[in-house]
Short mmCIF file of C-alpha atoms and ligand atoms in Angstrom, two decimals:
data_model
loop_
_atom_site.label_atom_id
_atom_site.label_comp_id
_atom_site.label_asym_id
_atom_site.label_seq_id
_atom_site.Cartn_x
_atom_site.Cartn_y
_atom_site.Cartn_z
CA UNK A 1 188.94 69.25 312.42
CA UNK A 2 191.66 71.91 311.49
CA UNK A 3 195.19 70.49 311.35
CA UNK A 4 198.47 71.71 312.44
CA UNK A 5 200.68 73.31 310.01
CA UNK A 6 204.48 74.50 309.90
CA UNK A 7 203.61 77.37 311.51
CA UNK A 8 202.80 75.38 314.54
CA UNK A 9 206.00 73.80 315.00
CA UNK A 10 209.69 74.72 315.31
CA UNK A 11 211.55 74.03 313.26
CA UNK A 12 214.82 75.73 314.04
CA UNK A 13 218.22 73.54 313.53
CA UNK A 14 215.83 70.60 312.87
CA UNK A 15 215.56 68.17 310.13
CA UNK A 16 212.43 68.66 309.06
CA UNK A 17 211.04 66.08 306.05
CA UNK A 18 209.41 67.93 303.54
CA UNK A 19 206.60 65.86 301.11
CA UNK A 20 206.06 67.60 297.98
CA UNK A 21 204.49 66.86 294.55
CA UNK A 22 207.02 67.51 292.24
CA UNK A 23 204.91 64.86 289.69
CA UNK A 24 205.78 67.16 287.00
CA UNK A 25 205.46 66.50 283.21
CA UNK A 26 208.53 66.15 281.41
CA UNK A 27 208.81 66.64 277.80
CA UNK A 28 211.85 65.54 276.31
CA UNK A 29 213.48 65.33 279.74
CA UNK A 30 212.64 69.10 280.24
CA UNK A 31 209.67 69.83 282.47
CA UNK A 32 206.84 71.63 280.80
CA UNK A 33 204.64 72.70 283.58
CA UNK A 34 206.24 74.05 286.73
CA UNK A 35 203.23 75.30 288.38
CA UNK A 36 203.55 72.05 291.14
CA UNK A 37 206.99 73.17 291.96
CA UNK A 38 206.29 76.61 292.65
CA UNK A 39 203.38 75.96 294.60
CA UNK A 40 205.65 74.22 296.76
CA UNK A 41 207.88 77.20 297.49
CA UNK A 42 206.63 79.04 300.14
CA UNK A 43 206.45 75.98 302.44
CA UNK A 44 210.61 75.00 301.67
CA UNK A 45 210.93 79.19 302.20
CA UNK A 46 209.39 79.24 305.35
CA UNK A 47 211.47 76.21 307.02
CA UNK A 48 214.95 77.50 305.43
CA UNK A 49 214.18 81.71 306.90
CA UNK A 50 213.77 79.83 310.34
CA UNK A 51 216.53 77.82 310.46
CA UNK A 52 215.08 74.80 309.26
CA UNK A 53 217.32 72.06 307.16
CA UNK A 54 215.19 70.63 304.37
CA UNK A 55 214.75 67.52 303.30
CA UNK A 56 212.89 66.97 300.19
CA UNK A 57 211.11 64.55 297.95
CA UNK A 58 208.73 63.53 295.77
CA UNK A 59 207.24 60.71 293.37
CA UNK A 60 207.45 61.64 289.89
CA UNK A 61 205.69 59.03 287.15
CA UNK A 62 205.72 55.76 287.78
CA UNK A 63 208.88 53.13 287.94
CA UNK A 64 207.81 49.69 286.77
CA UNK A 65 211.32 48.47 285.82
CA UNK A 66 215.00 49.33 285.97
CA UNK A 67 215.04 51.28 282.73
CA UNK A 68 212.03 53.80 284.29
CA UNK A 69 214.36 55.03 286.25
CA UNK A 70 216.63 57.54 283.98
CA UNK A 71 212.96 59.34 282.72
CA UNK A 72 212.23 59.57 285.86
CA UNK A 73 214.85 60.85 287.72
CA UNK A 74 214.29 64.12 289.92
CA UNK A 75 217.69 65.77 289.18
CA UNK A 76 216.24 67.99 286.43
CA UNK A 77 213.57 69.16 289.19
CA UNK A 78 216.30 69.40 291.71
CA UNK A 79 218.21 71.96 289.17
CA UNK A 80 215.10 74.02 288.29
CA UNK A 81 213.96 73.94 292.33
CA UNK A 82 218.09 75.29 292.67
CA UNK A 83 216.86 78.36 290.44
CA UNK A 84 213.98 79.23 291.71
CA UNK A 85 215.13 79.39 295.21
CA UNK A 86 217.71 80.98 294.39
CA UNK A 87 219.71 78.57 296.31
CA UNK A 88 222.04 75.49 296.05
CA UNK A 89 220.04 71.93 296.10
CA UNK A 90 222.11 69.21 297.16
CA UNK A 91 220.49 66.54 295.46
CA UNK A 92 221.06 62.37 296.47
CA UNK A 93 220.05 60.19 293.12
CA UNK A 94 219.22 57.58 296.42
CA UNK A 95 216.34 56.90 298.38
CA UNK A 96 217.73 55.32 300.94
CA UNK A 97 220.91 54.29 302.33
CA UNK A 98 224.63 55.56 303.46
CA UNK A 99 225.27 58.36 301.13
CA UNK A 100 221.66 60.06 301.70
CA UNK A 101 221.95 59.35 305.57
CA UNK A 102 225.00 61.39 305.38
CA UNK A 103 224.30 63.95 303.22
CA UNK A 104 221.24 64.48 305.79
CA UNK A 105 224.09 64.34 308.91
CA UNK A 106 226.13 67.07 307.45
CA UNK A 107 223.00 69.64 306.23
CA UNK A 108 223.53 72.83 307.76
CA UNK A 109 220.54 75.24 309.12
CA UNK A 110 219.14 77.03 306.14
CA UNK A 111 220.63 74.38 303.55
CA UNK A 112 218.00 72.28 301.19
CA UNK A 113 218.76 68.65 300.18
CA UNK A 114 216.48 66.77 297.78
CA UNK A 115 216.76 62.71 297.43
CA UNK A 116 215.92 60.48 294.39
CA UNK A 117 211.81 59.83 292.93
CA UNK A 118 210.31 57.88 296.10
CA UNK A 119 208.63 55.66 293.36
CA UNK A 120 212.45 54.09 292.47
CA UNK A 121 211.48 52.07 295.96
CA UNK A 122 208.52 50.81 293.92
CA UNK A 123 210.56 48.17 291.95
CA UNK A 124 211.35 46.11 294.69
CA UNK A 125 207.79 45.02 295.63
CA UNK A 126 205.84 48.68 295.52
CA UNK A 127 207.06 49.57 298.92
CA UNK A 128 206.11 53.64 298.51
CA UNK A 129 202.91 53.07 296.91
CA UNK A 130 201.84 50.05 299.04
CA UNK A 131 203.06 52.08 302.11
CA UNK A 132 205.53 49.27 303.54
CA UNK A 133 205.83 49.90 306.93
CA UNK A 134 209.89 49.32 307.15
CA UNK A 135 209.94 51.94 304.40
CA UNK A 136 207.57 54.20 306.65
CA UNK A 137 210.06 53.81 309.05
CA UNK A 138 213.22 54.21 307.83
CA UNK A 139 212.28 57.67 306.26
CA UNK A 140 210.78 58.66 309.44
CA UNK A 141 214.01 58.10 311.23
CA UNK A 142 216.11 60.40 308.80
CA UNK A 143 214.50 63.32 310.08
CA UNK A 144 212.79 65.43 313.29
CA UNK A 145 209.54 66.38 311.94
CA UNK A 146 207.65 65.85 308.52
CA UNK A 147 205.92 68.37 306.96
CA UNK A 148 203.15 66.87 304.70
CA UNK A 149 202.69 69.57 301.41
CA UNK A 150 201.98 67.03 298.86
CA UNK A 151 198.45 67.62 298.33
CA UNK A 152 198.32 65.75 294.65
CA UNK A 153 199.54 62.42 296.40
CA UNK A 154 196.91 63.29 298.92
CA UNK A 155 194.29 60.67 298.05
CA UNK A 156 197.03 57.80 298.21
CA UNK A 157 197.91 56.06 301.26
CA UNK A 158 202.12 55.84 300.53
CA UNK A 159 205.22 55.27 302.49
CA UNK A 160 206.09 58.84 301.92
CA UNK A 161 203.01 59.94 303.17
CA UNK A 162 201.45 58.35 305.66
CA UNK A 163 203.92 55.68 306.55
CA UNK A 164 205.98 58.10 307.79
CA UNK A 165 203.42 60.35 309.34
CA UNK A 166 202.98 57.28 311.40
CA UNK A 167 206.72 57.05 312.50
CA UNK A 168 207.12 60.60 313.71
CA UNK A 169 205.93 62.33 316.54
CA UNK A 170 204.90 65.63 314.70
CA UNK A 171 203.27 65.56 311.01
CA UNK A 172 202.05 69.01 309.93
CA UNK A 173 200.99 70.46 306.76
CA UNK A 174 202.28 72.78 303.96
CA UNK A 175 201.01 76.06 303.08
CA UNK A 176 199.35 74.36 299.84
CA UNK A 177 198.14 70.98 301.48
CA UNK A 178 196.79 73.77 303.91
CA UNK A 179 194.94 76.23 301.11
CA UNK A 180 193.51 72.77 299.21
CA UNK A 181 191.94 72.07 302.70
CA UNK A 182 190.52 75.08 303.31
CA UNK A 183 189.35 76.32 300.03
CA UNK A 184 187.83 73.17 298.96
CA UNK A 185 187.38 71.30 302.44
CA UNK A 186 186.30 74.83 303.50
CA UNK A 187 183.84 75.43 301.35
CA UNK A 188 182.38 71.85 301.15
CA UNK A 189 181.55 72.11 304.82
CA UNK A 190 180.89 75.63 305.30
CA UNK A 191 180.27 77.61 301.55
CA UNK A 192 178.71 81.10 301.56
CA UNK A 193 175.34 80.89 299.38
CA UNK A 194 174.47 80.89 296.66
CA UNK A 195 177.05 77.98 296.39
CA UNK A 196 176.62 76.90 292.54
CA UNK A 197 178.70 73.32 291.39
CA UNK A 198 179.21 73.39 288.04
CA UNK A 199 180.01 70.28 286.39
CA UNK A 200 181.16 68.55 283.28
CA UNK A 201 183.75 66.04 281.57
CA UNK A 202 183.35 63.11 279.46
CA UNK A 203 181.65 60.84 281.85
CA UNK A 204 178.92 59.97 283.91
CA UNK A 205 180.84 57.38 285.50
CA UNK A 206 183.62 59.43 286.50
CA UNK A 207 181.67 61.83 288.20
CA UNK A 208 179.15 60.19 290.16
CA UNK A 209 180.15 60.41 293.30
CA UNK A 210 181.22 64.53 293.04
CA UNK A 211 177.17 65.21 291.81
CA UNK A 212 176.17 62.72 295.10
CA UNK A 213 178.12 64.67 297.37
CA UNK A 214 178.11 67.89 295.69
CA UNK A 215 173.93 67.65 295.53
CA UNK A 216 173.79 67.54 298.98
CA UNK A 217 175.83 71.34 299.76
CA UNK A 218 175.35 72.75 296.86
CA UNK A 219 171.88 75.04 295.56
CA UNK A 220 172.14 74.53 292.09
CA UNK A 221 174.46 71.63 290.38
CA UNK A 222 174.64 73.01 286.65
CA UNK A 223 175.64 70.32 284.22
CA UNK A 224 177.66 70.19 280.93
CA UNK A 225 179.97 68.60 278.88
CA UNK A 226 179.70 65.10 277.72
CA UNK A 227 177.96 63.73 280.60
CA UNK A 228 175.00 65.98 280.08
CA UNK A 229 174.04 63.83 277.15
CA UNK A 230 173.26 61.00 279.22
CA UNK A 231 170.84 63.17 281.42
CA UNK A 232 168.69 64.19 278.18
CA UNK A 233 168.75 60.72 276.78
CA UNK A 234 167.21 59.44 280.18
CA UNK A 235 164.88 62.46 280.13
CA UNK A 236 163.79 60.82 276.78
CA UNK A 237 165.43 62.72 274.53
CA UNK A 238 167.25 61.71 271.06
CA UNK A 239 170.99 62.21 271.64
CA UNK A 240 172.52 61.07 268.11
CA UNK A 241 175.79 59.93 268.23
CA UNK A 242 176.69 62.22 271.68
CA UNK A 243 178.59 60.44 274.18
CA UNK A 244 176.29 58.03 276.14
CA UNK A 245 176.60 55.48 278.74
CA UNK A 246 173.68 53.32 278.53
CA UNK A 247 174.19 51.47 281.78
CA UNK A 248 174.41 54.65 283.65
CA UNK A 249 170.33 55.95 282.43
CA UNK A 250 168.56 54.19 285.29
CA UNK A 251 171.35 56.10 287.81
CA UNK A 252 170.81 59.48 285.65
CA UNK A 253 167.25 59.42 286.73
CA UNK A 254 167.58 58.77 289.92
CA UNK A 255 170.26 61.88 290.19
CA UNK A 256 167.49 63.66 288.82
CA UNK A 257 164.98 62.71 291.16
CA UNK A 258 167.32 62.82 294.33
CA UNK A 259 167.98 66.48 292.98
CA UNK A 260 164.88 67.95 293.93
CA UNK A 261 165.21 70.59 291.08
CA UNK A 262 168.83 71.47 291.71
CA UNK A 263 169.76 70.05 288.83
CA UNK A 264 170.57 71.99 285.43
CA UNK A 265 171.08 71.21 282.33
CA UNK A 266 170.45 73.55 279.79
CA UNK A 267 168.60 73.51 276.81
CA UNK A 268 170.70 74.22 273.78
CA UNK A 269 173.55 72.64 272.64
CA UNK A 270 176.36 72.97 270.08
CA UNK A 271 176.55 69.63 267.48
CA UNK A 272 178.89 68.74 265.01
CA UNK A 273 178.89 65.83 262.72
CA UNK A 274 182.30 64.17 263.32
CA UNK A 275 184.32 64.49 266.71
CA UNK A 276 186.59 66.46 264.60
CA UNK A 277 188.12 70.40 264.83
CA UNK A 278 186.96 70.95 261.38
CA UNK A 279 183.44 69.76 261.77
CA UNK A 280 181.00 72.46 260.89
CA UNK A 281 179.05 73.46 264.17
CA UNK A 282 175.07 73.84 264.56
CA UNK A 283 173.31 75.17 267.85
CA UNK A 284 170.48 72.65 268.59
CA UNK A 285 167.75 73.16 270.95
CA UNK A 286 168.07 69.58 273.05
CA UNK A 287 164.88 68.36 271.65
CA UNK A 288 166.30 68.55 268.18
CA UNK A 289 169.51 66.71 267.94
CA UNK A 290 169.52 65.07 264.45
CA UNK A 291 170.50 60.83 264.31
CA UNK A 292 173.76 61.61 262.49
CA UNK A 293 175.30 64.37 264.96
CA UNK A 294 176.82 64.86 268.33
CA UNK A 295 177.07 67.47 271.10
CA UNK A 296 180.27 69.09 271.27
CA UNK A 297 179.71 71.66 273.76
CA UNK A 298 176.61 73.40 275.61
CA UNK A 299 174.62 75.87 273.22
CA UNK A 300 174.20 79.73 273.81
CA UNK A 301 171.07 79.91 275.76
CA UNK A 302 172.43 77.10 278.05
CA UNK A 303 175.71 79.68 277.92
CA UNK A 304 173.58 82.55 279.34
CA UNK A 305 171.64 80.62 281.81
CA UNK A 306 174.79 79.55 283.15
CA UNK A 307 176.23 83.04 283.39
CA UNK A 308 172.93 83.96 285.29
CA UNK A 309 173.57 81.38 287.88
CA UNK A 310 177.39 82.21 288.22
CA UNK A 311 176.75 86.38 288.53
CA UNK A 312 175.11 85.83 292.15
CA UNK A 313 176.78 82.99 293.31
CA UNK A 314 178.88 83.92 295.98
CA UNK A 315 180.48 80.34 295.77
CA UNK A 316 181.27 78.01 292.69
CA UNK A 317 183.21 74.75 292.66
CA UNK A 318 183.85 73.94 289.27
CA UNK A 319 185.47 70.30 288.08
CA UNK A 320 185.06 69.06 283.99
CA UNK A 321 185.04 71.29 281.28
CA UNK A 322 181.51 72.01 279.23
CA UNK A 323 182.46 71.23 275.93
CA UNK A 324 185.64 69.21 273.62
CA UNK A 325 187.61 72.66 275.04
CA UNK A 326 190.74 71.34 272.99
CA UNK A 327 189.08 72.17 269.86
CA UNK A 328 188.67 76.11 269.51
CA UNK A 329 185.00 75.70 268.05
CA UNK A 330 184.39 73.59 270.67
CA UNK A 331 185.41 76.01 273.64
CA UNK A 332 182.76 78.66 273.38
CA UNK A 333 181.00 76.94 276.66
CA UNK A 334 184.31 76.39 279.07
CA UNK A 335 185.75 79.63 277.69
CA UNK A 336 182.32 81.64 278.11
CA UNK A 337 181.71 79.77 282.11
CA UNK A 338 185.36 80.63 282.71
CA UNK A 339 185.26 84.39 281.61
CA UNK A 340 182.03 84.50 284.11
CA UNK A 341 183.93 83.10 286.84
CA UNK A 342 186.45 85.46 286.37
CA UNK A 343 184.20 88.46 286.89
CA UNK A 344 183.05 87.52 289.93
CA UNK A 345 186.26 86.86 291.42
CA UNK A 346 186.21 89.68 293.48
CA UNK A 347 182.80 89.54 295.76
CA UNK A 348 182.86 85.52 295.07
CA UNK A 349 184.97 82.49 296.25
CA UNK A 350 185.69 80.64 292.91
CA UNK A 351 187.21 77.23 292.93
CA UNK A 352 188.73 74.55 290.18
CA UNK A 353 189.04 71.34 291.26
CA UNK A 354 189.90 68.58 287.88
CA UNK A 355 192.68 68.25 285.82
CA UNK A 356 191.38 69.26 282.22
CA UNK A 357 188.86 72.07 283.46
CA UNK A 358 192.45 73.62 284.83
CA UNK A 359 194.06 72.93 282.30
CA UNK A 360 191.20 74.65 279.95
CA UNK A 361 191.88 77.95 282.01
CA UNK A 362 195.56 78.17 281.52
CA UNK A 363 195.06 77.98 278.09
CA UNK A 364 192.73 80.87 278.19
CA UNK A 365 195.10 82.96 279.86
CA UNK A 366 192.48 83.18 283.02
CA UNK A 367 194.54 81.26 285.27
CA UNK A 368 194.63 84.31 287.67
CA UNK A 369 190.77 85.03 287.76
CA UNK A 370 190.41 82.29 290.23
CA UNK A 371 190.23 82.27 293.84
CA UNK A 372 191.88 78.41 293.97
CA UNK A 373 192.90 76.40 291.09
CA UNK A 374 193.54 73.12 292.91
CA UNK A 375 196.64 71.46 292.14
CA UNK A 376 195.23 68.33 292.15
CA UNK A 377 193.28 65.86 289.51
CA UNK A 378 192.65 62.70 291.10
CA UNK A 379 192.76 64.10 295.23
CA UNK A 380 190.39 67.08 294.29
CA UNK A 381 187.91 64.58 292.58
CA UNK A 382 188.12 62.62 295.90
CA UNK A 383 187.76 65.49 297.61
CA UNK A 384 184.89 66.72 296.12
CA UNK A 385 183.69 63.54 296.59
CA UNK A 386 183.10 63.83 300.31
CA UNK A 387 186.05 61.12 300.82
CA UNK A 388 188.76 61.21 303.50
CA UNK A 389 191.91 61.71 301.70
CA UNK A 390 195.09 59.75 304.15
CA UNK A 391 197.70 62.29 302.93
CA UNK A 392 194.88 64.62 304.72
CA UNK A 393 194.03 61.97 307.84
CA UNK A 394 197.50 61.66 308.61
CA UNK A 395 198.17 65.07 309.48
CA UNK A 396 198.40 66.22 313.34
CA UNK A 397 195.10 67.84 314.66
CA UNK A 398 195.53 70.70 315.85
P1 ADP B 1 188.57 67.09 284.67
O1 ADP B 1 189.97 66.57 284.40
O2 ADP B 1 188.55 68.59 284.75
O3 ADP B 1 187.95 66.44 285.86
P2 ADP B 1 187.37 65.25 282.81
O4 ADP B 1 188.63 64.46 282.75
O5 ADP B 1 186.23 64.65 283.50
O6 ADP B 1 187.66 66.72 283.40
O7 ADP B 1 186.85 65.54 281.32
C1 ADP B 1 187.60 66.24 280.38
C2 ADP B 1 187.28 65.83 278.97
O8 ADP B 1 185.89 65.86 278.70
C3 ADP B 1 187.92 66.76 277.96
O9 ADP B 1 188.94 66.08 277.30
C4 ADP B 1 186.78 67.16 277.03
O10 ADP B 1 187.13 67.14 275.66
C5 ADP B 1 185.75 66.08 277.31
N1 ADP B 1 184.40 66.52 276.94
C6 ADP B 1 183.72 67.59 277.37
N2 ADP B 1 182.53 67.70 276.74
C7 ADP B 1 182.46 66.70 275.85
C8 ADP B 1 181.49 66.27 274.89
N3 ADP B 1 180.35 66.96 274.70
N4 ADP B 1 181.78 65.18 274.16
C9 ADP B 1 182.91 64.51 274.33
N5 ADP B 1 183.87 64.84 275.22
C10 ADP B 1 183.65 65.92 275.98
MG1 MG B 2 190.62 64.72 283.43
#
């Protein structure tokens, strides 16, 4: 069902509550990743150029105890927001109470006020992430409208979410929550074909819901990374010392089965003797893996068959990296499926959905070959998944 978004709504001399993920990662009390912050941008742009007062806020970490609090204060993202606006940021170090109520009172059209990390609420009782219905409330009543961008938060049911989604009369969603939706909500339901998954990461376990669901839309579901290891072992194979989860071999097989074929997994890999950036590297066919070494990343043939899938897909969905991408020797696979991606960008719709396989293509510089990079780990995972996300649910049909 498509939702509503700010487009839909006016917000014109309103107070309109703006969820965002500003979950940044600080370094030294500097932030060393921006990218959440200026994916939020054209939503808080689009409510100040018509007339809209914004109101906005975020969790960032987590607050356990009173002395979370100072690392995890929003100021510093309040200043850098300030910047990149170009605009002043009237920022609240409150969540709640008589200051912020004012400070929302007094906001002229076109203004921008930010309050404190919704998680501060957290240390009396979790009442933002156990989505305490007074808490709901109360933010509900400080403004006219909410406008729901947060698309990393999307997968948890929170007070800033969808407590007060349920307080308000009209919930709507951001330009991002609205391009995660329909790139990768889009394409699960409706992907031009070929639609190629391509899959990796350390586990099995972590991923076996995305190959369920993904099996079922996809035509091919091409699989790498550490997981794979656990698909040869059950396919009889002698893995050495690669990653395997021995409770997860009966499940492997019956992936296998349920997969009709669609499954691939290579043939070659790259092995190494110590999970270490200096190990010396050896391409192994699958069947050859010596006792005392590991796979560290898929093997050149398995490269090339990949890159034959990828040049006619005209949709790929891509969530764990192939190989141990942090170590250079190690990144041949990610770097080579990435590159491949890239090249097909413009005939193709080309999606990443997990927090490392990102990751891996900002460090390669091929952040901007991509039709989508999601923006988030844990919600695109659920996504992908097939779940219902609430910080989805809770948005207005439209
Ligand atoms: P994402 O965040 O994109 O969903 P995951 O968190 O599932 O990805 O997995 C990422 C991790 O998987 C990386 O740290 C990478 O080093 C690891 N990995 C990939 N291939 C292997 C392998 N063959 N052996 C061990 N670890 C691997
Ligand atoms: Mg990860």
């Amino acid at each position: 069902m498509a939702k509503k978004t700010v487009r839909d709504i006016d917000v014109k001399g309103k107070k309109v509550l703006i969820r965002v993920d500003f979950n940044v990662p600080l370094k030294d009390g500097q932030i060393s990743d921006e990218n959440r912050i200026v994916q939020a941008l054209p939503t808080i742009e689009y409510v100040l150029s018509h007339g809209g007062r914004a109101i906005v806020f975020s969790h960032l970490g987590r607050v356990k105890d009173e002395s979370d609090k100072a690392s995890n204060s929003l100021r510093v993202v309040a200043t850098r927001l300030s910047e990149l606006l170009n605009q002043n940021v009237i920022f609240v170090p409150e969540t709640r109470g008589q200051a912020l109520e004012q400070a929302i009172n007094t906001l002229k059209d076109g203004e921008v006020l930010m309050f404190e990390n919704t998680r501060f609420e957290d240390l009396n009782g979790k009442k933002e992430s156990k989505n305490d219905p007074e808490l709901g409330k109360y933010w509900a009543s400080l403004g006219d409208v909410f406008v729901n961008d947060a698309f990393g938060t999307a997968h948890r049911d929170a007070a800033s979410n969808v407590g007060i989604a349920s307080n308000i009369k009209d919930t709507v969603a951001g330009f991002l929550l609205e391009k995660e939706i329909n790139f990768i909500g889009g394409t699960l339901e409706n992907p031009e074909r070929p639609f190629i998954a391509i899959l990796g990461g350390a586990k099995v376990s972590d991923k076996i819901e995305v190959i369920k669901n993904l099996l079922k839309v996809a035509d091919k579901v091409l699989i790498g990374g550490g997981m794979a290891y656990t698909f040869f072992k059950a396919q009889g194979m002698e893995i050495g010392n690669s990653l395997l989860e021995a409770d997860k071999l009966d499940l492997a097989n019956e992936l296998l089965a349920l997969a009709n074929g669609k499954i691939v997994l290579g043939d070659d890999v790259i092995t190494a003797k110590a999970f270490d950036p200096e190990s010396e590297k050896h391409v192994r066919n699958v069947t050859d893996i010596p006792a005392d070494e590991m796979g560290m990343d898929i093997g050149p043939r398995t490269i090339a068959l990949f890159e034959s899938y990828i040049a006619t897909a005209k949709t790929v969905v891509w969530n764990g990296p192939l190989g141990v991408f942090e170590f250079p020797r190690f990144a041949e696979g990610t770097r080579s499926v990435a590159q491949a991606l890239t090249e097909i960008k413009d005939h193709a719709t080309t999606i990443i959905g997990g927090g490392d396989s990102a990751a891996a293509v900002i460090q390669f510089g091929m952040a901007d070959g991509f039709t989508h990079i999601s923006t988030g780990g844990g919600a695109s995972l659920e996504y992908l998944e097939g779940k219902l996300l609430p910080g989805i649910e809770c948005v207005d049909d439209k």
